[in-house]
mmCIF file of C-alpha atoms in Angstrom:
data_model
loop_
_atom_site.group_PDB
_atom_site.id
_atom_site.type_symbol
_atom_site.label_atom_id
_atom_site.label_comp_id
_atom_site.label_asym_id
_atom_site.label_seq_id
_atom_site.Cartn_x
_atom_site.Cartn_y
_atom_site.Cartn_z
ATOM 1 C CA ARG A 154 20.132 4.830 -4.104
ATOM 2 C CA GLU A 155 18.373 5.969 -7.227
ATOM 3 C CA ASP A 156 18.362 9.665 -8.039
ATOM 4 C CA ARG A 157 15.274 11.088 -6.366
ATOM 5 C CA SER A 158 15.875 14.710 -7.200
ATOM 6 C CA ARG A 159 12.913 16.605 -8.541
ATOM 7 C CA SER A 160 12.445 20.090 -9.830
ATOM 8 C CA PRO A 161 10.165 22.531 -7.989
ATOM 9 C CA ALA A 162 7.940 22.535 -11.065
ATOM 10 C CA ASP A 163 6.899 18.982 -10.213
ATOM 11 C CA LEU A 164 4.792 20.361 -7.343
ATOM 12 C CA SER A 165 2.459 22.116 -9.771
ATOM 13 C CA ASP A 166 2.335 19.511 -12.517
ATOM 14 C CA GLN A 167 -0.846 20.285 -14.443
ATOM 15 C CA ALA A 168 -1.557 16.667 -15.357
ATOM 16 C CA ILE A 169 -1.571 15.684 -11.674
ATOM 17 C CA PHE A 170 -3.688 18.694 -10.795
ATOM 18 C CA ARG A 171 -6.285 17.933 -13.498
ATOM 19 C CA ALA A 172 -6.436 14.262 -12.522
ATOM 20 C CA ASN A 173 -7.177 15.164 -8.910
ATOM 21 C CA GLN A 174 -9.405 18.174 -9.498
ATOM 22 C CA PRO A 175 -12.726 16.317 -8.865
ATOM 23 C CA LEU A 176 -11.444 15.462 -5.413
ATOM 24 C CA PHE A 177 -11.184 19.159 -4.525
ATOM 25 C CA ILE A 178 -14.386 20.331 -6.191
ATOM 26 C CA ALA A 179 -16.283 17.940 -3.935
ATOM 27 C CA ASN A 180 -15.351 20.059 -0.942
ATOM 28 C CA ALA A 181 -15.186 23.793 -1.601
ATOM 29 C CA ALA A 182 -13.340 24.340 1.669
ATOM 30 C CA ARG A 183 -10.261 22.842 0.043
ATOM 31 C CA THR A 184 -10.014 25.714 -2.418
ATOM 32 C CA THR A 185 -8.852 28.038 0.360
ATOM 33 C CA THR A 186 -5.728 27.939 2.455
ATOM 34 C CA LEU A 187 -6.322 26.344 5.833
ATOM 35 C CA PRO A 188 -5.077 28.396 8.781
ATOM 36 C CA MET A 189 -1.920 27.108 10.379
ATOM 37 C CA PRO A 190 -2.278 25.736 13.893
ATOM 38 C CA ARG A 191 -0.480 27.586 16.639
ATOM 39 C CA ARG A 192 2.739 26.078 17.939
ATOM 40 C CA GLY A 193 1.247 25.700 21.401
ATOM 41 C CA ASP A 194 -1.584 23.592 19.953
ATOM 42 C CA THR A 195 0.658 21.008 18.304
ATOM 43 C CA SER A 196 3.080 18.358 19.467
ATOM 44 C CA VAL A 197 6.572 17.995 18.078
ATOM 45 C CA PRO A 198 6.948 15.318 15.355
ATOM 46 C CA THR A 199 6.745 11.775 16.678
ATOM 47 C CA LEU A 200 8.750 8.768 15.514
ATOM 48 C CA ILE A 201 6.115 6.019 15.375
ATOM 49 C CA ILE A 202 8.337 3.144 14.273
ATOM 50 C CA SER A 203 11.888 2.503 13.121
ATOM 51 C CA VAL A 204 12.644 -0.903 11.607
ATOM 52 C CA CYS A 205 15.685 -1.833 9.491
ATOM 53 C CA GLY A 206 16.357 1.780 8.626
ATOM 54 C CA VAL A 207 12.762 2.658 7.717
ATOM 55 C CA GLU A 208 11.135 5.324 9.886
ATOM 56 C CA VAL A 209 7.527 6.509 10.051
ATOM 57 C CA TRP A 210 6.839 9.938 11.542
ATOM 58 C CA LEU A 211 3.632 11.762 12.481
ATOM 59 C CA GLY A 212 3.412 15.515 12.788
ATOM 60 C CA SER A 213 1.675 18.766 12.016
ATOM 61 C CA ILE A 214 1.885 20.594 8.716
ATOM 62 C CA LEU A 215 3.328 23.401 10.822
ATOM 63 C CA ASP A 216 6.449 21.312 11.379
ATOM 64 C CA LEU A 217 7.096 21.155 7.640
ATOM 65 C CA CYS A 218 6.251 24.738 6.705
ATOM 66 C CA SER A 219 8.280 26.418 9.434
ATOM 67 C CA ASN A 220 11.842 27.684 8.929
ATOM 68 C CA ASP A 221 11.650 27.572 5.121
ATOM 69 C CA GLY A 222 10.825 23.874 5.097
ATOM 70 C CA GLU A 223 13.965 22.924 6.991
ATOM 71 C CA GLN A 224 12.486 19.596 8.148
ATOM 72 C CA VAL A 225 11.378 18.447 4.690
ATOM 73 C CA SER A 226 14.777 17.294 3.482
ATOM 74 C CA HIS A 227 15.096 14.907 6.438
ATOM 75 C CA HIS A 228 12.465 12.625 4.906
ATOM 76 C CA THR A 229 12.148 10.474 1.803
ATOM 77 C CA VAL A 230 8.494 11.288 1.275
ATOM 78 C CA ILE A 231 5.919 13.641 2.793
ATOM 79 C CA ILE A 232 2.314 12.401 2.793
ATOM 80 C CA ASP A 233 -0.106 15.328 3.122
ATOM 81 C CA CYS A 234 -3.380 13.928 4.474
ATOM 82 C CA MET A 235 -5.399 17.151 4.181
ATOM 83 C CA GLY A 236 -5.756 17.371 0.395
ATOM 84 C CA ASP A 237 -4.816 19.831 -2.346
ATOM 85 C CA PHE A 238 -1.217 20.503 -1.417
ATOM 86 C CA SER A 239 -1.051 23.219 -4.086
ATOM 87 C CA HIS A 240 -2.667 25.524 -1.505
ATOM 88 C CA ARG A 241 -0.037 24.898 1.167
ATOM 89 C CA PRO A 242 2.677 27.454 1.907
ATOM 90 C CA TRP A 243 5.365 24.941 0.940
ATOM 91 C CA THR A 244 8.859 26.157 0.234
ATOM 92 C CA GLN A 245 9.305 24.388 -3.074
ATOM 93 C CA ASP A 246 13.093 24.281 -2.966
ATOM 94 C CA ALA A 247 12.821 22.140 0.158
ATOM 95 C CA PHE A 248 11.362 19.349 -1.975
ATOM 96 C CA HIS A 249 14.358 19.026 -4.258
ATOM 97 C CA LYS A 250 15.058 15.457 -3.068
ATOM 98 C CA THR A 251 11.868 14.704 -1.163
ATOM 99 C CA TYR A 252 8.684 13.402 -2.726
ATOM 100 C CA LEU A 253 5.297 14.904 -1.892
ATOM 101 C CA LEU A 254 2.188 12.695 -1.985
ATOM 102 C CA GLU A 255 -1.406 13.599 -1.282
ATOM 103 C CA CYS A 256 -3.927 11.466 0.589
ATOM 104 C CA ALA A 257 -7.050 13.531 1.282
ATOM 105 C CA TRP A 258 -8.608 11.486 4.072
ATOM 106 C CA ASN A 259 -11.760 13.571 4.491
ATOM 107 C CA HIS A 260 -12.833 12.981 0.889
ATOM 108 C CA ALA A 261 -14.534 9.621 1.447
ATOM 109 C CA PRO A 262 -15.386 8.741 -2.200
ATOM 110 C CA ARG A 263 -11.694 8.774 -3.157
ATOM 111 C CA ARG A 264 -10.266 7.584 0.143
ATOM 112 C CA GLU A 265 -9.505 4.034 -0.937
ATOM 113 C CA GLU A 266 -7.937 5.239 -4.177
ATOM 114 C CA CYS A 267 -5.714 7.724 -2.328
ATOM 115 C CA CYS A 268 -4.554 5.144 0.215
ATOM 116 C CA LEU A 269 -3.794 2.627 -2.531
ATOM 117 C CA ARG A 270 -1.754 5.270 -4.322
ATOM 118 C CA VAL A 271 0.345 5.778 -1.175
ATOM 119 C CA LEU A 272 0.876 2.049 -0.608
ATOM 120 C CA LYS A 273 1.754 1.402 -4.243
ATOM 121 C CA TRP A 274 4.187 4.313 -4.224
ATOM 122 C CA ILE A 275 5.957 2.832 -1.192
ATOM 123 C CA GLN A 276 6.061 -0.530 -2.944
ATOM 124 C CA ALA A 277 7.249 0.844 -6.299
ATOM 125 C CA HIS A 278 10.053 2.856 -4.702
ATOM 126 C CA ARG A 279 11.219 -0.127 -2.628
ATOM 127 C CA ILE A 280 11.071 1.912 0.563
ATOM 128 C CA MET A 281 10.863 -1.186 2.754
ATOM 129 C CA ASN A 282 13.905 -2.914 1.268
ATOM 130 C CA SER A 283 16.061 -0.271 -0.370
ATOM 131 C CA GLY A 284 18.984 -0.902 1.955
ATOM 132 C CA GLN A 285 19.136 2.842 2.624
ATOM 133 C CA LYS A 286 17.733 4.943 5.444
ATOM 134 C CA GLU A 287 14.171 5.874 4.482
ATOM 135 C CA SER A 288 11.759 8.195 6.265
ATOM 136 C CA ILE A 289 8.009 8.582 5.747
ATOM 137 C CA PHE A 290 6.431 11.685 7.296
ATOM 138 C CA LEU A 291 2.630 11.867 7.487
ATOM 139 C CA CYS A 292 0.994 15.170 8.312
ATOM 140 C CA CYS A 293 -2.385 16.801 8.637
ATOM 141 C CA ARG A 294 -3.223 20.013 10.434
ATOM 142 C CA LYS A 295 -2.130 18.737 13.856
ATOM 143 C CA GLY A 296 -0.998 15.174 13.171
ATOM 144 C CA GLU A 297 -3.673 13.674 15.390
ATOM 145 C CA ARG A 298 -6.562 12.304 13.292
ATOM 146 C CA ARG A 299 -6.419 12.230 9.473
ATOM 147 C CA SER A 300 -2.729 11.447 9.241
ATOM 148 C CA VAL A 301 -3.140 8.877 12.019
ATOM 149 C CA ALA A 302 -5.653 6.967 9.892
ATOM 150 C CA VAL A 303 -3.233 6.818 6.966
ATOM 151 C CA ALA A 304 -0.314 6.006 9.277
ATOM 152 C CA ALA A 305 -2.271 3.069 10.702
ATOM 153 C CA ILE A 306 -2.752 1.748 7.169
ATOM 154 C CA VAL A 307 0.977 2.095 6.482
ATOM 155 C CA LEU A 308 1.784 0.218 9.699
ATOM 156 C CA MET A 309 -0.587 -2.587 8.749
ATOM 157 C CA PHE A 310 0.434 -3.081 5.137
ATOM 158 C CA CYS A 311 4.141 -2.293 5.405
ATOM 159 C CA PHE A 312 5.018 -3.504 8.912
ATOM 160 C CA GLY A 313 2.467 -6.273 9.557
ATOM 161 C CA PHE A 314 0.474 -4.617 12.361
ATOM 162 C CA THR A 315 -3.148 -5.380 13.079
ATOM 163 C CA LEU A 316 -5.448 -2.355 13.160
ATOM 164 C CA THR A 317 -5.717 -2.479 16.953
ATOM 165 C CA ALA A 318 -1.951 -2.809 17.363
ATOM 166 C CA ALA A 319 -1.287 0.036 14.920
ATOM 167 C CA ASN A 320 -3.613 2.316 16.856
ATOM 168 C CA ALA A 321 -2.023 1.302 20.166
ATOM 169 C CA GLN A 322 1.451 2.030 18.795
ATOM 170 C CA ILE A 323 0.405 5.515 17.712
ATOM 171 C CA THR A 324 -1.534 6.464 20.835
ATOM 172 C CA GLU A 325 1.239 5.287 23.133
ATOM 173 C CA LEU A 326 3.920 7.320 21.372
ATOM 174 C CA ARG A 327 1.891 10.411 20.432
ATOM 175 C CA PRO A 328 -0.472 11.317 23.297
ATOM 176 C CA GLY A 329 -3.640 12.971 22.046
ATOM 177 C CA ALA A 330 -3.425 11.269 18.657
ATOM 178 C CA GLY A 331 -5.248 8.120 17.616
ATOM 179 C CA LEU A 332 -8.102 6.590 15.704
ATOM 180 C CA THR A 333 -11.454 7.734 17.061
ATOM 181 C CA VAL A 334 -13.999 5.111 18.089
ATOM 182 C CA VAL A 335 -16.980 7.483 18.290
ATOM 183 C CA PRO A 336 -17.930 10.386 15.977
ATOM 184 C CA GLU A 337 -15.953 13.526 16.708
ATOM 185 C CA HIS A 338 -16.632 17.117 15.571
ATOM 186 C CA GLY A 339 -19.205 15.855 13.094
ATOM 187 C CA TYR A 340 -16.872 13.293 11.507
ATOM 188 C CA PRO A 341 -17.416 9.502 11.673
ATOM 189 C CA ALA A 342 -15.168 7.348 13.842
ATOM 190 C CA THR A 343 -11.861 6.861 12.024
ATOM 191 C CA PHE A 344 -11.337 3.367 13.471
ATOM 192 C CA ASP A 345 -14.458 2.171 11.649
ATOM 193 C CA GLU A 346 -13.479 4.107 8.508
ATOM 194 C CA VAL A 347 -10.103 2.367 8.344
ATOM 195 C CA LEU A 348 -11.703 -1.002 9.081
ATOM 196 C CA ALA A 349 -14.138 -0.508 6.194
ATOM 197 C CA LEU A 350 -11.252 0.190 3.787
ATOM 198 C CA LEU A 351 -9.266 -2.949 4.524
ATOM 199 C CA PRO A 352 -10.997 -5.388 2.120
ATOM 200 C CA GLY A 353 -10.580 -3.010 -0.813
ATOM 201 C CA LEU A 354 -6.977 -2.202 0.095
ATOM 202 C CA LYS A 355 -6.077 -5.895 0.446
ATOM 203 C CA SER A 356 -7.663 -6.610 -2.906
ATOM 204 C CA GLY A 357 -5.933 -3.668 -4.543
ATOM 205 C CA MET A 358 -2.491 -4.578 -3.194
ATOM 206 C CA GLY A 359 -2.685 -8.368 -3.555
ATOM 207 C CA GLU A 360 -1.653 -10.985 -1.030
ATOM 208 C CA ASN A 361 2.120 -10.518 -1.218
ATOM 209 C CA ALA A 362 2.483 -6.803 -1.791
ATOM 210 C CA PHE A 363 5.319 -6.237 0.714
#
């Protein structure tokens, strides 16, 4: 395996922050720290799929920030689906050998770009065929909506699922989580949002990406 160690300073890289700043300005709520969910309101992390040593997990940000980030080192990459991870209470030392990616699902204008960045990162780092155990952990506040949308995309592009099958896999294994088919809490249905992204994602990745 290649050396994946990273210094804590990587989490606050100014070039990355400047490149992504327009994404956060578009929603002022992202400039403040989101309150942590209560343990009783979240489910434990869920293993969504395990194939040839590659695992995909869904969970709450609470799972990663508790106990000084103890769970972080168990995964190859953490995909934060809430946006602006610089405002999270991460324990930076926990990320010494774990990558941290951002995919701010609620920011619709940059959604396709963020999802392509995740897929291309997985491709570039040979996660699907490294020959080593690899673990992808996707989180949002509770691991039930935003991270589910990104997880469904990962299942489709990396594991060959259809959108319907990806959603069924997630809902069966993580009760209460899933793509929404009707608007919820003022947000559009995530099933339709993912469906609308697919042409652009297929074009961006090419026919034989994985």
